Tab-separated table of C-alpha atoms (C1' of nucleotides) in Angstrom:
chain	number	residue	atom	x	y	z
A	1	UNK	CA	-4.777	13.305	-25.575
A	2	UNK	CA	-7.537	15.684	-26.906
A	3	UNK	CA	-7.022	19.567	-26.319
A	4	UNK	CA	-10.488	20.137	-24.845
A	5	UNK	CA	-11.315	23.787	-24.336
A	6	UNK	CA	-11.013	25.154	-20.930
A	7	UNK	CA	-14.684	26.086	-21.065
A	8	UNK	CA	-15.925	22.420	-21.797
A	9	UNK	CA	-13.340	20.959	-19.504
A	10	UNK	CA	-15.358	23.106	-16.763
A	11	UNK	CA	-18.233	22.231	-17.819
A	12	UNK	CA	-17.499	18.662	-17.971
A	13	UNK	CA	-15.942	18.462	-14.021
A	14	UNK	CA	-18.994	20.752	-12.943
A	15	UNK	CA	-21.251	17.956	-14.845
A	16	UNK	CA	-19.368	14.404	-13.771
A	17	UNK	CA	-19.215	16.192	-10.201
A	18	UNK	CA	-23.029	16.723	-9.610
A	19	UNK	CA	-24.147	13.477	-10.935
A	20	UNK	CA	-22.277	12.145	-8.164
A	21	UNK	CA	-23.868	14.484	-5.664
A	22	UNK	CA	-20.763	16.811	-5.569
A	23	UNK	CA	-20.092	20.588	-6.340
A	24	UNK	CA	-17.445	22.263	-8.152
A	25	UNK	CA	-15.266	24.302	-5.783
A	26	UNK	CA	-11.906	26.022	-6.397
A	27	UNK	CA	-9.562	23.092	-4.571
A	28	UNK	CA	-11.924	20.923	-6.303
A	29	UNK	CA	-10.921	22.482	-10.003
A	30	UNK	CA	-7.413	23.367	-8.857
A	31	UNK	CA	-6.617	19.643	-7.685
A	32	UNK	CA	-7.949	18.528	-11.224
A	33	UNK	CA	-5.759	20.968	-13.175
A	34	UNK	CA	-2.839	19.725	-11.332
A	35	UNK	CA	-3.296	16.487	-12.575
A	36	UNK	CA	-3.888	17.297	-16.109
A	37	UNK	CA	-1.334	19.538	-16.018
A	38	UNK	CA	1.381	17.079	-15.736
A	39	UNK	CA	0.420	13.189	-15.811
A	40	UNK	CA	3.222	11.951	-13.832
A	41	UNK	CA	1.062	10.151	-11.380
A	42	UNK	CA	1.457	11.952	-8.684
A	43	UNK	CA	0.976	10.683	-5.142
A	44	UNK	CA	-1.430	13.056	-2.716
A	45	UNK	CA	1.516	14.578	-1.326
A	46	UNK	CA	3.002	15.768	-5.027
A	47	UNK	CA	-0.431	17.341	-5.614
A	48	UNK	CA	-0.540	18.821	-2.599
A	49	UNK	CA	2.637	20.559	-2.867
A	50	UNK	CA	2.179	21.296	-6.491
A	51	UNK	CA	-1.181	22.744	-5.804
A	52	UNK	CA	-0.105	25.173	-3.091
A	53	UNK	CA	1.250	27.354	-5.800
A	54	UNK	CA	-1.760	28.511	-7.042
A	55	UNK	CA	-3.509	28.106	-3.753
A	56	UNK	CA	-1.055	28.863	-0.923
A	57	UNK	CA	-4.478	28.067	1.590
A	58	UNK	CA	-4.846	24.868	0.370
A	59	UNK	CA	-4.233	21.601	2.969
A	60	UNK	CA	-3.525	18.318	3.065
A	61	UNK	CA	-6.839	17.036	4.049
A	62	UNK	CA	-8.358	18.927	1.492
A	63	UNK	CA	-6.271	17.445	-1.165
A	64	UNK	CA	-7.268	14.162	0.101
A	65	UNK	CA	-10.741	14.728	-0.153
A	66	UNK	CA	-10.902	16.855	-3.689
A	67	UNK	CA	-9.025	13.578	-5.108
A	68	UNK	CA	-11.406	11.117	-3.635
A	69	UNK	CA	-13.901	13.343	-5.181
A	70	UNK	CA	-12.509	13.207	-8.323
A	71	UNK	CA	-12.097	9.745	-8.307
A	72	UNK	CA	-15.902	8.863	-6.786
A	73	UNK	CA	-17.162	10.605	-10.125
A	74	UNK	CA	-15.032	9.422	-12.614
A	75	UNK	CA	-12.637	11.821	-13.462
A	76	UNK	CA	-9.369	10.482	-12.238
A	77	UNK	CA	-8.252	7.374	-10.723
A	78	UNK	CA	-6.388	5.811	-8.270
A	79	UNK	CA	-2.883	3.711	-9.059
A	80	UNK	CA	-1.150	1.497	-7.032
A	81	UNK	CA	2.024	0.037	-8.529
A	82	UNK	CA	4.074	-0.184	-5.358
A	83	UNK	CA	3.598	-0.335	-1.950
A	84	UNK	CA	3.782	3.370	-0.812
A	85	UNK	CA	1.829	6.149	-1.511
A	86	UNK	CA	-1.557	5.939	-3.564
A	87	UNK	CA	-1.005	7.766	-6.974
A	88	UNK	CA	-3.631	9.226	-9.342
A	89	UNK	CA	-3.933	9.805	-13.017
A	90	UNK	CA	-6.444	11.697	-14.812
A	91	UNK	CA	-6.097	9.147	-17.966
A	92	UNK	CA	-9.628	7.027	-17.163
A	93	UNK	CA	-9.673	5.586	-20.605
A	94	UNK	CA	-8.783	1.641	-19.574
A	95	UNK	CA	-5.087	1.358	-19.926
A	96	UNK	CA	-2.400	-0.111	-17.552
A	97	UNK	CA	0.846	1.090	-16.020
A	98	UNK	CA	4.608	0.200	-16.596
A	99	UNK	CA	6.346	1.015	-14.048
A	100	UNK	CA	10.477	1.528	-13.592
A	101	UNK	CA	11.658	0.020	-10.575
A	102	UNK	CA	15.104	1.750	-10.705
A	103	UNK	CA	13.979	5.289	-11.113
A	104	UNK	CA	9.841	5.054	-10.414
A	105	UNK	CA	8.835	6.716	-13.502
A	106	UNK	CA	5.641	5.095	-14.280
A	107	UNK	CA	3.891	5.042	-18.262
A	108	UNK	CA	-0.085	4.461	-19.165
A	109	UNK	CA	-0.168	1.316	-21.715
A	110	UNK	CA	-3.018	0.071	-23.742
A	111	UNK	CA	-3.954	-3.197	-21.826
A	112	UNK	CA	-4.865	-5.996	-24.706
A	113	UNK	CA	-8.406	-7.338	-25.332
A	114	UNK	CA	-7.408	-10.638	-25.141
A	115	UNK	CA	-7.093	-9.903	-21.542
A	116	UNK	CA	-11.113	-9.886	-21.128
A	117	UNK	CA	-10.544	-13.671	-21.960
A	118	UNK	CA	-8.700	-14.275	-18.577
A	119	UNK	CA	-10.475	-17.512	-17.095
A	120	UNK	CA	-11.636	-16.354	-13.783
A	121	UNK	CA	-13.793	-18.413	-10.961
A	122	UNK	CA	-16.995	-19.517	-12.143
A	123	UNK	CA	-19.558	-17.156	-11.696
A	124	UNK	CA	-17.245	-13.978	-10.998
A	125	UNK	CA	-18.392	-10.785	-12.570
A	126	UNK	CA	-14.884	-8.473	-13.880
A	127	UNK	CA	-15.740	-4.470	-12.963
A	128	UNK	CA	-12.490	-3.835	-13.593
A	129	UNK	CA	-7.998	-4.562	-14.799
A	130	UNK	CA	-5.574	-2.951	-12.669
A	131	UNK	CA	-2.436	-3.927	-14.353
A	132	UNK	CA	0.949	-3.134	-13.602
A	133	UNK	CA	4.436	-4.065	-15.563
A	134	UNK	CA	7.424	-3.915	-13.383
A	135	UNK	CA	10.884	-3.450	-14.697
A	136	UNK	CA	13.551	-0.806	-15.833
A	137	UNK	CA	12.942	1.773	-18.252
A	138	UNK	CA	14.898	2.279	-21.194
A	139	UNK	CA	17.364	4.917	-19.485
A	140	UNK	CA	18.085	2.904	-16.308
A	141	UNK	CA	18.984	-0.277	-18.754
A	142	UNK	CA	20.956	1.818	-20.589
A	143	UNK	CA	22.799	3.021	-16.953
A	144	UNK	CA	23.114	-0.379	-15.752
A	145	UNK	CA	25.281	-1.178	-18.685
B	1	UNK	CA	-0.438	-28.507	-6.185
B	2	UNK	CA	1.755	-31.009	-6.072
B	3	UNK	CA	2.052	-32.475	-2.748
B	4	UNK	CA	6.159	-32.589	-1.898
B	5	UNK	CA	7.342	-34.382	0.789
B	6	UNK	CA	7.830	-32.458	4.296
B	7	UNK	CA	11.719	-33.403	4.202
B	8	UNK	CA	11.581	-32.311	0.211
B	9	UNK	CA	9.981	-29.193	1.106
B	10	UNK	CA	12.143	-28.210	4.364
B	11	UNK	CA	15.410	-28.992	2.451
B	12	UNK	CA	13.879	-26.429	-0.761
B	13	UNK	CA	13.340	-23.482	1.724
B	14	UNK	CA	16.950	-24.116	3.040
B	15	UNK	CA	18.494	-23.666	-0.230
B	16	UNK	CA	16.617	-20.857	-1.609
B	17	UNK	CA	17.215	-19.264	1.650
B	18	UNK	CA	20.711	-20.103	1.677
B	19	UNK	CA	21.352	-18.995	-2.101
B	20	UNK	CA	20.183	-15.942	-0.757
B	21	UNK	CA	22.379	-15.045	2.406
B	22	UNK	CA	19.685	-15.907	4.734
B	23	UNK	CA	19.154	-19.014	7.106
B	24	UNK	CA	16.368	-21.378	7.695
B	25	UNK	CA	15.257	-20.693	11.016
B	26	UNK	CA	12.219	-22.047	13.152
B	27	UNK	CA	10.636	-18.562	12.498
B	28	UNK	CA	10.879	-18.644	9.123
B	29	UNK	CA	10.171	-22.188	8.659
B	30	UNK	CA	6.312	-21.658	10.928
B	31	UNK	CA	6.134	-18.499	8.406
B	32	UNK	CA	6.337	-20.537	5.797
B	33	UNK	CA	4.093	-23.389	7.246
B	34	UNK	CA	1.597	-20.586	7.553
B	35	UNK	CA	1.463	-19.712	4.205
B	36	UNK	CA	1.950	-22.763	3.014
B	37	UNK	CA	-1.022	-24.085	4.721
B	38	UNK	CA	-3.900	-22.247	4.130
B	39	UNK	CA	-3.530	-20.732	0.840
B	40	UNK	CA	-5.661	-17.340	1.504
B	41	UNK	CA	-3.317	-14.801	1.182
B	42	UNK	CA	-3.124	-13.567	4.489
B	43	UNK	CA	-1.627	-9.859	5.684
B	44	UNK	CA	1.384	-10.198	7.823
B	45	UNK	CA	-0.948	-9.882	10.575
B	46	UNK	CA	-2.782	-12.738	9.879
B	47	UNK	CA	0.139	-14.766	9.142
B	48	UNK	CA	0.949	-13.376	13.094
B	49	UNK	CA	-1.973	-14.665	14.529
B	50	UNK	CA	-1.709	-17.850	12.952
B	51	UNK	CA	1.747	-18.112	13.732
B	52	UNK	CA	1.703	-17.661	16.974
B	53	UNK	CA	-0.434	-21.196	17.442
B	54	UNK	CA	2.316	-22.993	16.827
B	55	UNK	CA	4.758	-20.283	18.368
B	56	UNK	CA	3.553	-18.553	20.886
B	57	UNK	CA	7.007	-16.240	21.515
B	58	UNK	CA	7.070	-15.278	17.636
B	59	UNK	CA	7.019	-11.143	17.675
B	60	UNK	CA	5.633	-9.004	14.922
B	61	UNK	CA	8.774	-7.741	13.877
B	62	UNK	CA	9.690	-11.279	13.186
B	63	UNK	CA	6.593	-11.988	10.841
B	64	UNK	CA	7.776	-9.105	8.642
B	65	UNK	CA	11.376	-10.274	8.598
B	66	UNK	CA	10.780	-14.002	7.796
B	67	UNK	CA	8.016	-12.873	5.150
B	68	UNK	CA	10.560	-10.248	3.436
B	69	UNK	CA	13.177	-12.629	3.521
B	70	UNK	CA	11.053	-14.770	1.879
B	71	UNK	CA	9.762	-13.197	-0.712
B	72	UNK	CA	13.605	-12.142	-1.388
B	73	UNK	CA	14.656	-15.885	-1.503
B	74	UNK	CA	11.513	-16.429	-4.159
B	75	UNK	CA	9.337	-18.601	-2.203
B	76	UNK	CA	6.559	-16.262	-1.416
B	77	UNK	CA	4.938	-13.273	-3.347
B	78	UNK	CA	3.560	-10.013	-2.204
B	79	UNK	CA	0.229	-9.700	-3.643
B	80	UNK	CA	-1.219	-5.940	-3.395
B	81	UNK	CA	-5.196	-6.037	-4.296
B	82	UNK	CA	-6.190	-2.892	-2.679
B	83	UNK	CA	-5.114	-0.319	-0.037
B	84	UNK	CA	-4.509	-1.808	3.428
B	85	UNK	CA	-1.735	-4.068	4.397
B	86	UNK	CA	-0.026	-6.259	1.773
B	87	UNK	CA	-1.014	-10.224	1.286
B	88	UNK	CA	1.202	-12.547	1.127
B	89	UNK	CA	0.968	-16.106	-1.342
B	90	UNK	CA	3.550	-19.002	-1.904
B	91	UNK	CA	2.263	-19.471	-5.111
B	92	UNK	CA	5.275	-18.545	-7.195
B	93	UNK	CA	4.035	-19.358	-10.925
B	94	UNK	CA	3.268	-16.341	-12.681
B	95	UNK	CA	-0.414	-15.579	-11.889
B	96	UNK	CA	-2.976	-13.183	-11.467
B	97	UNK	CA	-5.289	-12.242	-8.416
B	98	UNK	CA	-9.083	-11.955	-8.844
B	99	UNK	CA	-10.372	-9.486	-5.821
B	100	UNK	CA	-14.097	-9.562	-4.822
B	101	UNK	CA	-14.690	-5.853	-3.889
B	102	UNK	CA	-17.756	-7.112	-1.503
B	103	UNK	CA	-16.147	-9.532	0.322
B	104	UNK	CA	-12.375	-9.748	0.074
B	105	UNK	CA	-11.397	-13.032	-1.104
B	106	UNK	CA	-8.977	-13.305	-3.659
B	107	UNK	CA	-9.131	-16.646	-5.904
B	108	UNK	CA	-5.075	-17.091	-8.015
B	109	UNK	CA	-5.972	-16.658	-11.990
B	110	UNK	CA	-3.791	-17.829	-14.828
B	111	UNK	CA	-2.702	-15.016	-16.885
B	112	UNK	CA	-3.044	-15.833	-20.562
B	113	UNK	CA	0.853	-15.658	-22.685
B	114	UNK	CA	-0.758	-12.771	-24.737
B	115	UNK	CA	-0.392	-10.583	-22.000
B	116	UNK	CA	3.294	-10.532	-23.106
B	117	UNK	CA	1.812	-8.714	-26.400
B	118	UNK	CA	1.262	-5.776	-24.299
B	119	UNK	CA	2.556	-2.551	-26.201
B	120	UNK	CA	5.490	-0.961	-23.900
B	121	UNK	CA	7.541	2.229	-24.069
B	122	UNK	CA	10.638	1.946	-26.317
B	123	UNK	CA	12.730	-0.454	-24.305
B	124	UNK	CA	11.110	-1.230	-21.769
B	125	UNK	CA	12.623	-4.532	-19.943
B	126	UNK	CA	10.114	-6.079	-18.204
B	127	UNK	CA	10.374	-8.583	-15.346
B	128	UNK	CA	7.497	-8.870	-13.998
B	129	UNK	CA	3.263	-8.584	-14.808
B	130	UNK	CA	0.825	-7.977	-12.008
B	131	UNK	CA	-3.060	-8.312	-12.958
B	132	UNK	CA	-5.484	-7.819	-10.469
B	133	UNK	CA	-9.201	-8.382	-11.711
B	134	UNK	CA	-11.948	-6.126	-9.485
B	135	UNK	CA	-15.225	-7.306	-9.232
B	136	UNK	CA	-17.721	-9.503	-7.685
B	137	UNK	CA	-17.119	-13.321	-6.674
B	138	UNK	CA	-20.338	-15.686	-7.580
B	139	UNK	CA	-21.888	-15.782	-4.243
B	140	UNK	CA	-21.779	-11.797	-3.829
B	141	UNK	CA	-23.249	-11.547	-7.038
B	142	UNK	CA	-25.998	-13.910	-6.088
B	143	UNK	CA	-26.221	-12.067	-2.522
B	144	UNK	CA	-27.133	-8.210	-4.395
B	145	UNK	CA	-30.135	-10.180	-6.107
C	1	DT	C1'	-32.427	36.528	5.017
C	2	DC	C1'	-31.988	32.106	6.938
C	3	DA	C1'	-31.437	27.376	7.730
C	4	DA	C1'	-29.573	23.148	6.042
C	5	DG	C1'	-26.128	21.080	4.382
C	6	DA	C1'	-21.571	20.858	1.868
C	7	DT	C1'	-16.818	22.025	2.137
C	8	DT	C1'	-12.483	23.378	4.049
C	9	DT	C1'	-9.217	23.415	7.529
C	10	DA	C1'	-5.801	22.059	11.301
C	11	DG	C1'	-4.697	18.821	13.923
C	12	DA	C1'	-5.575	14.328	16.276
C	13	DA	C1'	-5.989	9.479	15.474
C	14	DT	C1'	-5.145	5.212	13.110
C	15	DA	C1'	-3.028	1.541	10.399
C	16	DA	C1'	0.722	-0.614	8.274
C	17	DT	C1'	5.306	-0.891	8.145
C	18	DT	C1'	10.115	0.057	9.198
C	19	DC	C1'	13.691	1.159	12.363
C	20	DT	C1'	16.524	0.686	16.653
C	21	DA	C1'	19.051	-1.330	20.031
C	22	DA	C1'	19.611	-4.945	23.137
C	23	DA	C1'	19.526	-9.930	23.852
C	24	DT	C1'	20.116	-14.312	21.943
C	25	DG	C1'	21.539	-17.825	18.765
C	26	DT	C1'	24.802	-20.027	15.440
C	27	DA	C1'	28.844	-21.207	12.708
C	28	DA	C1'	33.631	-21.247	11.892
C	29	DG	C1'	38.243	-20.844	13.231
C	30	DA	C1'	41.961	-20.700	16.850
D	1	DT	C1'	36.129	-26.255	23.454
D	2	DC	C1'	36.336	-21.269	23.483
D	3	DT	C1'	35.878	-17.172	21.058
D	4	DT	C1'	34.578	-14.004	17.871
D	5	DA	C1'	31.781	-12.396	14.223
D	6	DC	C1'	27.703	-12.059	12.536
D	7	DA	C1'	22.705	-13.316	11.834
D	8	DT	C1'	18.384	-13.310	14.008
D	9	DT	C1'	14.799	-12.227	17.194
D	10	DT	C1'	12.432	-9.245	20.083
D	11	DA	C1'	9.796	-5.151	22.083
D	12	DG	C1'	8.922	-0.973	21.429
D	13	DA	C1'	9.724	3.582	19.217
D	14	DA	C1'	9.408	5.983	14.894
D	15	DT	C1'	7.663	6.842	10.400
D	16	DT	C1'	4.458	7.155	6.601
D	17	DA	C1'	0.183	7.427	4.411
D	18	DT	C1'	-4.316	8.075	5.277
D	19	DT	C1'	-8.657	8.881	7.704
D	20	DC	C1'	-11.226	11.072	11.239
D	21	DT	C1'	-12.995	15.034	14.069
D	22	DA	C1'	-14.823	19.223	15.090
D	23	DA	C1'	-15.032	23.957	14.278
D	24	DA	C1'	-15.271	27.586	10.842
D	25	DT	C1'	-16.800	28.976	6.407
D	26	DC	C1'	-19.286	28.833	2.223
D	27	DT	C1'	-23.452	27.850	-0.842
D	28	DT	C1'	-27.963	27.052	-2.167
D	29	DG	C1'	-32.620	27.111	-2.115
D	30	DA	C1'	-36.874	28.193	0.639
DNA sequence: TCAAGATTTAGAATAATTCTAAATGTAAGA
DNA sequence: TCTTACATTTAGAATTATTCTAAATCTTGA
């Protein structure tokens, strides 16, 4: 996790935004920080709520469609790991999530090369991995005990 | 596949049912039959429509509680591919779902042992791996040329 | 400055799923 | 066999997450 400085980080959003045919706005930048700010995977709801502090205006709908900005040009993306509310993560290196199905914390890990030799259908051209581990996190096997 | 004889079959989904708590019912036998039958990984309302062929009575809220009972008794899996409802698939070997973004279908994939290698968080138990592989099937491919 | 188009907003609409409560079915014991 | 307890089914209401709609506001470039 590279410390970027706040002035390329702009720059960078502004610049990923408008080669999608997007602008930078203020929800648009303030959604974003929220999600680097704390890379819990948040659903839309979390950022919503988590956003309002900084922008007490800010609604629901716009949430929705700042993320699906965000994701449409590449600077965040979409995880599912349970049925339930779409989360997002700001991580778009290609990694995988573990997720806890005691407490729902979820963690990014590295996803193997060897995956890329997965035998799929003749003919079928991979764009992309979604993987997800399911199981308990250290704490909630130590609490089970 | 192996083919299993109907009496085989009927008198599995009875015991995993029963090891369970639950009972084998008509409903949840036709569910079954559904999935059993045409191996496409149907939503629930799919499996409804279908169902209803065979049994024209059987309600919604019946197609959810035979398919959650089976996937509790471990003789069906909930496959999740994108947004929109969850699939269902009676293929209970550990496998992976290949997702054609153009046109929907989903093909079963083995997932290769080194998927095990996967680097976790400090003790992380892990039950359970779900790959899903985004792309384009052969025919869509050929279709966009 | 103005027009065109992008964005935001609240609230309505939709889709998938779960919940509720009543009716029905089933199994086991008196 | 009768009864009781409990499981199951059913229709429809409720809930949840998300998308849509239409009006208001903002931005950008001519």
């Amino acid at each position: 996790m590279k410390a970027r400085s706040p002035h390329t980080d702009e720059q960078h959003l502004t610049e990923q935004l408008g080669a999608t045919g997007f602008r930078l706005t203020p929800q648009r930048q303030q959604v974003y920080d929220v999600l680097r700010h704390k890379r819990d995977h948040p659903t839309a709801e979390e950022v919503f709520i988590r956003a309002k502090h900084a922008m007490p205006e800010i609604s629901m709908a716009t949430v929705y469609n700042c993320l699906d900005a965000l994701v449409k040009c590449g600077m965040a993306r979409q995880v599912t790991v349970d049925r339930g509310a779409t989360r997002y993560c700001p991580n778009m290196h290609e990694h995988g999530h573990c997720h806890c199905d005691a407490c729902g914390k979820i963690f990014d890990v590295d996803i193997p090369h060897e995956l890329a030799g997965l035998t799929l259908p003749a003919g079928f051209l991979a764009r992309h991995f979604d993987v997800a581990v399911h199981g308990l996190c250290a704490a909630c096997v130590a609490k089970k005990k």
